[in-house]
mmCIF file of C-alpha atoms in Angstrom:
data_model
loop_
_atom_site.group_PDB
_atom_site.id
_atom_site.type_symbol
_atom_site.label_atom_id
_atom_site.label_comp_id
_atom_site.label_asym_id
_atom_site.label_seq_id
_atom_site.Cartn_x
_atom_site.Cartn_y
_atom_site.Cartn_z
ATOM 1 C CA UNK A 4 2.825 -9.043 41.077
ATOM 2 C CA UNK A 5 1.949 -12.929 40.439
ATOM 3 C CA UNK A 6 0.324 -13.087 37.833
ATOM 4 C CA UNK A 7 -1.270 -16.546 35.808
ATOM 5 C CA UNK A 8 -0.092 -16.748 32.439
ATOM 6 C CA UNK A 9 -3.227 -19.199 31.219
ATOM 7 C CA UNK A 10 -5.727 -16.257 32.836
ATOM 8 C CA UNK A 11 -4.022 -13.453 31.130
ATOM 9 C CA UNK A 12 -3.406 -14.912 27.795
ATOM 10 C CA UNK A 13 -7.521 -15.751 28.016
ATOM 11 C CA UNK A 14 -7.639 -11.829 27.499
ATOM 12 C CA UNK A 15 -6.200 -11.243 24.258
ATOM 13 C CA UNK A 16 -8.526 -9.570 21.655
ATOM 14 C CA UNK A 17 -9.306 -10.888 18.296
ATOM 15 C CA UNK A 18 -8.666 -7.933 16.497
ATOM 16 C CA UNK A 19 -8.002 -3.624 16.852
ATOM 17 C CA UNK A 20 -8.916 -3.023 13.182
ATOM 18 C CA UNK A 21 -10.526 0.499 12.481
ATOM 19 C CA UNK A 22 -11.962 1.214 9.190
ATOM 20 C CA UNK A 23 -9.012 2.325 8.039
ATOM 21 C CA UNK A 24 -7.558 -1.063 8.593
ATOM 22 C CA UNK A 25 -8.799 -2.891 5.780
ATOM 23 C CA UNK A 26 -8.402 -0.781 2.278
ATOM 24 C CA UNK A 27 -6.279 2.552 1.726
ATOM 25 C CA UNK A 28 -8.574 4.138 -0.881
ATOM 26 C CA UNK A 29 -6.758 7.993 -1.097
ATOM 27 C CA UNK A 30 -3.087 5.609 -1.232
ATOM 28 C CA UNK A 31 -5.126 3.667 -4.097
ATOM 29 C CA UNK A 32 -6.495 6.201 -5.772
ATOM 30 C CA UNK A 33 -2.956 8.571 -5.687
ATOM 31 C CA UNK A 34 -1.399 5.648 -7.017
ATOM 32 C CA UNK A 35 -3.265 5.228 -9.925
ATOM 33 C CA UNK A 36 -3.816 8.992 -11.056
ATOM 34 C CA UNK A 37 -0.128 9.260 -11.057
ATOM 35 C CA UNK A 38 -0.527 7.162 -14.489
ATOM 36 C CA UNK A 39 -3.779 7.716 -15.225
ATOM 37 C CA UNK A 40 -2.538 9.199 -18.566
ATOM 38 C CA UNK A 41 0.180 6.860 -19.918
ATOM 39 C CA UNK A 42 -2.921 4.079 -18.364
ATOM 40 C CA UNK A 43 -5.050 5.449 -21.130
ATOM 41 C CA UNK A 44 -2.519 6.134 -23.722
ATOM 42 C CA UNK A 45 -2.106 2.216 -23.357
ATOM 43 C CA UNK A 46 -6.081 1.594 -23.614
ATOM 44 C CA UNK A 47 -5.515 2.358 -27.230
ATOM 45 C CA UNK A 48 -3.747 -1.568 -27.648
ATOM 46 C CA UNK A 49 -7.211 -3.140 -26.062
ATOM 47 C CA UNK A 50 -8.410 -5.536 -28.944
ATOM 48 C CA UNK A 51 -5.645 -4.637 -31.375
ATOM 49 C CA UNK A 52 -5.378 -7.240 -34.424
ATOM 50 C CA UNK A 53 -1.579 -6.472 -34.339
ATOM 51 C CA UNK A 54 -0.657 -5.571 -31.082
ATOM 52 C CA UNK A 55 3.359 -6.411 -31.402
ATOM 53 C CA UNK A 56 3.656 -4.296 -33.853
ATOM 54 C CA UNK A 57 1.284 -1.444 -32.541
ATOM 55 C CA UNK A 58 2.962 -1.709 -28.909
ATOM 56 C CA UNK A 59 6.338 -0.700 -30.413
ATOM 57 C CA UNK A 60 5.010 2.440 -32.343
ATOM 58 C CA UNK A 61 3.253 3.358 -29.358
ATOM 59 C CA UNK A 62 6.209 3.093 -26.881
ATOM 60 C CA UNK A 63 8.089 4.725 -29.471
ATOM 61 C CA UNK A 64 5.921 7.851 -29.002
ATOM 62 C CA UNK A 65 5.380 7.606 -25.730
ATOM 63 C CA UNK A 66 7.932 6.173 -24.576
ATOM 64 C CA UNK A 67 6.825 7.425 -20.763
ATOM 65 C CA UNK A 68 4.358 4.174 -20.284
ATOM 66 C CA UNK A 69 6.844 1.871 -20.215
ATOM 67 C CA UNK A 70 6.635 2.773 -16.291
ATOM 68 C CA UNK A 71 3.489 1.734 -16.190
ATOM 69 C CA UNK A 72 3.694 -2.000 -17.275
ATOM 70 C CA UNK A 73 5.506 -3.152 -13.980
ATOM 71 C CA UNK A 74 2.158 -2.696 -12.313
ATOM 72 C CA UNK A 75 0.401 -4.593 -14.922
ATOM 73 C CA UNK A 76 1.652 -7.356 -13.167
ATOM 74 C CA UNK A 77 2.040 -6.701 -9.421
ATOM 75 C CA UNK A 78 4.920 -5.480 -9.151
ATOM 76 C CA UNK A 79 6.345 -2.232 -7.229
ATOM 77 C CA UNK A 80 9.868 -1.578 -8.952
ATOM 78 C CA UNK A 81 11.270 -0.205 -11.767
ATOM 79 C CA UNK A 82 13.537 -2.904 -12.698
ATOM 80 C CA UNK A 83 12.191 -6.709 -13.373
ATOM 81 C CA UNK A 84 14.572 -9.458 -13.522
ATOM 82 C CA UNK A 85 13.939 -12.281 -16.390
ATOM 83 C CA UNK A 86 15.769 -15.759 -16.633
ATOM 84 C CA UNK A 87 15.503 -16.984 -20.220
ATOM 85 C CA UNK A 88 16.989 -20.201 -21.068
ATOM 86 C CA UNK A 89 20.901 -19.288 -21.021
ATOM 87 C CA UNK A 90 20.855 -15.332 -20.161
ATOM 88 C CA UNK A 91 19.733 -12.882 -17.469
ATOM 89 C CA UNK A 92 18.278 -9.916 -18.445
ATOM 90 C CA UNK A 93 16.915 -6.767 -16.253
ATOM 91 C CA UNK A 94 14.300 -4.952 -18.141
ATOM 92 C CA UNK A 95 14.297 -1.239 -16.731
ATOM 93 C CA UNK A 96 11.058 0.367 -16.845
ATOM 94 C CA UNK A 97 12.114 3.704 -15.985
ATOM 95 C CA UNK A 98 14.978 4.407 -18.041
ATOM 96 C CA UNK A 99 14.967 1.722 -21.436
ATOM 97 C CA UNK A 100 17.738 -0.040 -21.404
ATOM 98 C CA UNK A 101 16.944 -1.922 -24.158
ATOM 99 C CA UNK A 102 15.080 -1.882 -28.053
ATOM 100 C CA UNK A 103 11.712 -1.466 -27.711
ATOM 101 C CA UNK A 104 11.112 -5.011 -29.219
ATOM 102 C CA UNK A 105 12.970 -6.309 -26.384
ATOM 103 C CA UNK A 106 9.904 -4.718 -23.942
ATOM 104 C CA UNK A 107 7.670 -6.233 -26.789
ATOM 105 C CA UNK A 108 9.104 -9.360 -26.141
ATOM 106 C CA UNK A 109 8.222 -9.063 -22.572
ATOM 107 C CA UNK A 110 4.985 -8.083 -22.797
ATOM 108 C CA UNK A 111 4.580 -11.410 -24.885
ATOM 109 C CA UNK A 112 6.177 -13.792 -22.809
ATOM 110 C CA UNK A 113 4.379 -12.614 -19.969
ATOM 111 C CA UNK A 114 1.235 -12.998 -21.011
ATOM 112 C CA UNK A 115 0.347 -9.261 -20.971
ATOM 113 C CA UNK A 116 -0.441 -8.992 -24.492
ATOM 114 C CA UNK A 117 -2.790 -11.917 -24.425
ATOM 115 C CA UNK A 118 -4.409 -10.276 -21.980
ATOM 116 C CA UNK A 119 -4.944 -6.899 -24.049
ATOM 117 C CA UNK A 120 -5.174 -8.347 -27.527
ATOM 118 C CA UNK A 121 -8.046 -10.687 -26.674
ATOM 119 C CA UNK A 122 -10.037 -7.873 -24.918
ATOM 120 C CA UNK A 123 -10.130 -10.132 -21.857
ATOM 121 C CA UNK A 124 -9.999 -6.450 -19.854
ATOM 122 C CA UNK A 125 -11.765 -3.593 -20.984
ATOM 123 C CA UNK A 126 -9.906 -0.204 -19.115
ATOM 124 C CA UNK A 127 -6.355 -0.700 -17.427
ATOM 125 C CA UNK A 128 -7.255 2.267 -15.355
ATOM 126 C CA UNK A 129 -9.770 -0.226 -13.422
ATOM 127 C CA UNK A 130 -7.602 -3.139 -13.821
ATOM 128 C CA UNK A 131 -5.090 -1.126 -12.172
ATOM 129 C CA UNK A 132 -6.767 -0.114 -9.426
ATOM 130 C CA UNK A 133 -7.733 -3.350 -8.719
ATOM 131 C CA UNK A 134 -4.056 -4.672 -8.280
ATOM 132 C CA UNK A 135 -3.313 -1.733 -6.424
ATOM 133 C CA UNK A 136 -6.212 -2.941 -4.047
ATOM 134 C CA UNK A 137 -5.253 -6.397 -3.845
ATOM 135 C CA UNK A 138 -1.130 -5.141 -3.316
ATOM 136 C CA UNK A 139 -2.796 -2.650 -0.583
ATOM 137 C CA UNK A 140 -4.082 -5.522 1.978
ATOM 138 C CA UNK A 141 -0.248 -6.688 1.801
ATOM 139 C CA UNK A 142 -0.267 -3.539 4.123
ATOM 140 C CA UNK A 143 -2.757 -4.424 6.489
ATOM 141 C CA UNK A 144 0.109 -5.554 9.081
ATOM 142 C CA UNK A 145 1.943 -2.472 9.116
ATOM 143 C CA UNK A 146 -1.354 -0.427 9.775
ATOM 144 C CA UNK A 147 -2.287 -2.828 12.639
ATOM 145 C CA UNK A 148 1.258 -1.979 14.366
ATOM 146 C CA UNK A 149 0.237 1.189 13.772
ATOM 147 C CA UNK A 150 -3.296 1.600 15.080
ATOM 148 C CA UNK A 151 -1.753 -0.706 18.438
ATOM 149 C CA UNK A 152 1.273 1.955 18.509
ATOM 150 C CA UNK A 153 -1.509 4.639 18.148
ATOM 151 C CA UNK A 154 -3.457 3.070 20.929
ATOM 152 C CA UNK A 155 -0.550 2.543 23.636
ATOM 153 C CA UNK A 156 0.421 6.162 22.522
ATOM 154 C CA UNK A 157 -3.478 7.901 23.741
ATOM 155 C CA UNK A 158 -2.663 5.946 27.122
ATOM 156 C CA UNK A 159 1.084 7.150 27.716
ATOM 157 C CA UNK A 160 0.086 10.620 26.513
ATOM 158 C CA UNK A 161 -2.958 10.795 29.088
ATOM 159 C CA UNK A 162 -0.768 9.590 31.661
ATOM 160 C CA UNK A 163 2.389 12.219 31.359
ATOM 161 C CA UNK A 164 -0.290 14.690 30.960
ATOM 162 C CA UNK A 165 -1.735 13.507 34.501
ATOM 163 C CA UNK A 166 1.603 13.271 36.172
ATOM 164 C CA UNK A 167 3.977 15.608 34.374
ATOM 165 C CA UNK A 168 6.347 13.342 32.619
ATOM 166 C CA UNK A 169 7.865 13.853 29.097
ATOM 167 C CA UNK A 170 7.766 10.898 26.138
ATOM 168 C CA UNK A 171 9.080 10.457 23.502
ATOM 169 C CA UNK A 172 8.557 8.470 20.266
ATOM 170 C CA UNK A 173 10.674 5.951 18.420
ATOM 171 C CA UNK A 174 13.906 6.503 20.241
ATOM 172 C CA UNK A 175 17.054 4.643 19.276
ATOM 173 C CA UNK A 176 19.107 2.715 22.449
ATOM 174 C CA UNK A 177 22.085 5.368 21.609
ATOM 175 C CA UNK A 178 19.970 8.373 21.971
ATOM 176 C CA UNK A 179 18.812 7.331 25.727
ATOM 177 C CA UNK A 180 22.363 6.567 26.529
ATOM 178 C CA UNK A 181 23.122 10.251 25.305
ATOM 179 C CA UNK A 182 20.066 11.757 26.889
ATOM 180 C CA UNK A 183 19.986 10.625 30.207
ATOM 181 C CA UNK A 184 23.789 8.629 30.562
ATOM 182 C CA UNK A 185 22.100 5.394 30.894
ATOM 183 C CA UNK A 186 24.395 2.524 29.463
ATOM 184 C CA UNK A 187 22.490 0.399 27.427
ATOM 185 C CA UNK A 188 25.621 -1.784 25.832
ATOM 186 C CA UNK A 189 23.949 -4.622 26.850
ATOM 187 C CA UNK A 190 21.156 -4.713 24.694
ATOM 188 C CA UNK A 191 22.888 -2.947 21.641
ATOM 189 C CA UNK A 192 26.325 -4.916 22.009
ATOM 190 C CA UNK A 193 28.060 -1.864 22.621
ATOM 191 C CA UNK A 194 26.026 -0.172 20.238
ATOM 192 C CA UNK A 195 27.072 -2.479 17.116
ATOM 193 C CA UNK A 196 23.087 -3.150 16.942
ATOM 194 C CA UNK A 197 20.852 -0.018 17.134
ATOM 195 C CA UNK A 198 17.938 -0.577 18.770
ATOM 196 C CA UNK A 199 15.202 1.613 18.823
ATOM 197 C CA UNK A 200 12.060 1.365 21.048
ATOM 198 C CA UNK A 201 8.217 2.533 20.067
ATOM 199 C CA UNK A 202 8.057 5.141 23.051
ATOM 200 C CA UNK A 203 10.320 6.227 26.079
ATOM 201 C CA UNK A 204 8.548 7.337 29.312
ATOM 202 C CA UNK A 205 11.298 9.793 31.630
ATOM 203 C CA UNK A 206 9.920 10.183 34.715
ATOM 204 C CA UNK A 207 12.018 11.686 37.937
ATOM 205 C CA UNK A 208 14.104 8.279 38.287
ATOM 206 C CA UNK A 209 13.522 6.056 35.815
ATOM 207 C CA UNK A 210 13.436 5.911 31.907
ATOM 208 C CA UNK A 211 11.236 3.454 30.640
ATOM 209 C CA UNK A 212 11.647 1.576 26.832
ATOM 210 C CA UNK A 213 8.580 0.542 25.595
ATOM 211 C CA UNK A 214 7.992 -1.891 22.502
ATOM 212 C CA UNK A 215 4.311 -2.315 21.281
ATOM 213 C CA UNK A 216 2.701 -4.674 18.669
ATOM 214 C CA UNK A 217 -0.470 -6.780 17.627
ATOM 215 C CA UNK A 218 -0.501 -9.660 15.990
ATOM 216 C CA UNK A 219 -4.007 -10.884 14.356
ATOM 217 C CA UNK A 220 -2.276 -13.510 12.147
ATOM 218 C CA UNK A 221 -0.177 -16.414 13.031
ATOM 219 C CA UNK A 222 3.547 -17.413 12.037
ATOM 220 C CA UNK A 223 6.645 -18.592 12.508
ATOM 221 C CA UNK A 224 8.286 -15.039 13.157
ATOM 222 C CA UNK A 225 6.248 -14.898 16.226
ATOM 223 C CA UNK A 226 8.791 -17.268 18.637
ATOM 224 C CA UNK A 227 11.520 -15.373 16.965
ATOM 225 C CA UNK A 228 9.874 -12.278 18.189
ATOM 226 C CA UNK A 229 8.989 -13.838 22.277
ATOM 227 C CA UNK A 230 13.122 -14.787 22.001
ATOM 228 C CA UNK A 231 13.921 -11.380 21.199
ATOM 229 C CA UNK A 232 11.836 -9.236 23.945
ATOM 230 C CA UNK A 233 12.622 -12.319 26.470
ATOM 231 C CA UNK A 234 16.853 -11.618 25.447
ATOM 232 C CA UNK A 235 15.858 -7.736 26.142
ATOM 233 C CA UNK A 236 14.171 -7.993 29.465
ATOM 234 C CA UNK A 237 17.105 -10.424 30.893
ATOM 235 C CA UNK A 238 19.353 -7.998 29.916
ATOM 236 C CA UNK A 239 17.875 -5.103 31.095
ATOM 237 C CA UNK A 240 17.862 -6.770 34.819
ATOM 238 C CA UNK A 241 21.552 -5.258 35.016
ATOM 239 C CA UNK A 242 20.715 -1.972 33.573
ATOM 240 C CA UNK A 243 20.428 1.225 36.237
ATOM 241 C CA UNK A 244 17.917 3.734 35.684
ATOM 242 C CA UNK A 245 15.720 1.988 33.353
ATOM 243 C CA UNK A 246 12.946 -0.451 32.885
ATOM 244 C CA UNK A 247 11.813 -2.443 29.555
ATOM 245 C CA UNK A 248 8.051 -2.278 29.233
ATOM 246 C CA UNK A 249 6.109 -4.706 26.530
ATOM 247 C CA UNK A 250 2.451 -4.292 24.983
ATOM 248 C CA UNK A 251 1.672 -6.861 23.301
ATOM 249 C CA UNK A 252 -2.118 -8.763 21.622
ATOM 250 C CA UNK A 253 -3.633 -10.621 19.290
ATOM 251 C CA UNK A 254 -4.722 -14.144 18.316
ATOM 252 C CA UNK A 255 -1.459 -14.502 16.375
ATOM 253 C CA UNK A 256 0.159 -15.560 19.038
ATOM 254 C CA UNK A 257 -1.759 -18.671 19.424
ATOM 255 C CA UNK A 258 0.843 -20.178 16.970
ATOM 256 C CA UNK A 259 3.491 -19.007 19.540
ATOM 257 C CA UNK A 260 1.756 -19.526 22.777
ATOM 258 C CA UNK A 261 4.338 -21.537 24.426
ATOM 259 C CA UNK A 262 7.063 -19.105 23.237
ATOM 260 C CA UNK A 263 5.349 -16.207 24.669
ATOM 261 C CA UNK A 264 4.494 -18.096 28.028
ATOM 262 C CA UNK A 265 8.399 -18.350 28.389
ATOM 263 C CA UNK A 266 8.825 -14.822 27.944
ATOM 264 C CA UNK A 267 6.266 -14.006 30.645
ATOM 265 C CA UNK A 268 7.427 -15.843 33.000
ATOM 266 C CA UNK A 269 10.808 -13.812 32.509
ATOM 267 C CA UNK A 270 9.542 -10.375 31.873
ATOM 268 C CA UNK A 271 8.609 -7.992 34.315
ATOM 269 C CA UNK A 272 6.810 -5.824 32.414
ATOM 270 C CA UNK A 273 4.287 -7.564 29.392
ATOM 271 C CA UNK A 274 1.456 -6.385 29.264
ATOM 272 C CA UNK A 275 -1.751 -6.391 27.669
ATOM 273 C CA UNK A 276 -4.858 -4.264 26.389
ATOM 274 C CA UNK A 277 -6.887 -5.035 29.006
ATOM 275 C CA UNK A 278 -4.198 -4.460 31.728
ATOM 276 C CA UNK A 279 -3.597 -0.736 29.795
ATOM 277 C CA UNK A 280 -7.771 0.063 30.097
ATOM 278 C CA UNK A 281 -7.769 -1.481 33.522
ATOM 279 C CA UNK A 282 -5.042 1.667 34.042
ATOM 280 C CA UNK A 283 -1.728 -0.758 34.222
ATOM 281 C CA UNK A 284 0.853 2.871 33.832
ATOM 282 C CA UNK A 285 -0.307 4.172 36.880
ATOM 283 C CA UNK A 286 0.684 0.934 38.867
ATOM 284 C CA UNK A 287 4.331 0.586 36.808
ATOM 285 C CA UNK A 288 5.343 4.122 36.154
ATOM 286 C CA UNK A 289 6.496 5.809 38.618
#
């Protein structure tokens, strides 16, 4: 099949994004009511006059919110590292490892009880749920894998219904070598690297490894990832009883263009949206 890299590039969408895409509310939400309480037991320092001093009674007798104060500032772990002038110190949030002045400290230094004492917010419960919202779009690329795996997925399951075959999801390189005594040392170096492909079409003589992803922002990772899938499909040339398949989209790859142009002119198989709705399986798989 000849096929014109400029004409099929010209098809890439802008975007897949459900409503689901943007904001995960129940995540949000679950996140939050798992310290709603020690939240609230903390509202109690909002405008204090003395707020050092009140801070370390409080975590004294609740010593549970400490876990909470990570989040105050964006940040998803229990540990936070600190470099102060000569020393290194790792607060732990979820087990004190140190006085509670030392936390006191902390929440001085790092602005936190400016933030509190001075009434500048009113309820950490809302101010928590909006960093949790604005930490939540830093997910927005994982669910757009997701809703393009989801989307190659309603295709390959329609077609194995149609024809009979059997797929499988997220299948290491090792696992097809097991399955169906393929040898796949090229692309896992003798399986030192474990590879493991989106889905895995078996029909009667072929199995086929298929990688899918959409990219709707630009960067840098992007010719790393055209090298990578380009390395693949060369070395899958010498492989018996198996065929790499690629779905790939997006306007991200506008940053990469040339990259990916190199990689279609040495893949086989790369495919796009449009070539799965204009039923591309049924001319591949057989």
């Amino acid at each position: 099949m000849n096929r014109n890299f400029k004409e099929w590039f010209s098809t890439f969408s802008p975007s897949i994004s459900d409503y689901s895409y943007y904001t995960d509310f129940e995540k949000i939400l679950k996140n939050v009511d798992s310290i709603k309480v020690e939240l609230n037991i903390l509202n109690s320092l909002i405008g204090s006059n003395n707020i050092s001093h009140d801070f370390i009674d409080l975590v004294k007798k609740y010593p549970d919110t400490l876990k909470c104060i990570p989040i105050l500032l964006a940040v998803r772990s229990n540990e936070i590292f600190i470099k102060d002038k000569d020393k290194e110190l790792i607060y732990n949030f979820n087990k004190p490892n140190m006085n509670f002045s030392d936390y006191g400290i902390f929440m001085e230094k790092t602005g936190l009880f400016s933030l509190m004492e001075k009434s500048k917010i009113k309820d950490l419960v809302d101010y928590v749920t909006g960093v949790e919202t604005g930490l939540d779009s830093n997910s927005r690329k994982n669910r757009g894998g997701h809703i393009m795996e989801n989307l190659v997925e309603s295709h390959i399951s329609k077609y194995c219904q149609e024809h009979g075959f059997e797929y499988f999801k997220e299948m290491r390189s090792r696992d097809v070598e097991l399955k169906w005594n393929i040898d796949l040392g090229d692309i896992s170096n003798n399986d030192k690297v474990i590879k493991r492909f989106d889905f895995v079409i078996k029909t009667n003589t072929c199995a086929y490894l298929i990688e899918a992803n959409f990219y709707s922002s630009q960067g840098s990772k992007l010719n790393e990832t055209a090298r990578s899938y380009k390395n693949i499909a060369i070395e899958m040339k010498n492989v018996e009883g198996a065929e790499f398949i690629w779905f790939t989209d997006g306007y991200g790859w506008k940053s990469a263009r040339n990259n990916l142009e190199e990689t279609f002119d040495n893949m086989k198989h790369i495919y796009n949206i449009k070539d799965l709705n204009s039923g591309i399986l049924d001319e591949i798989i057989v």
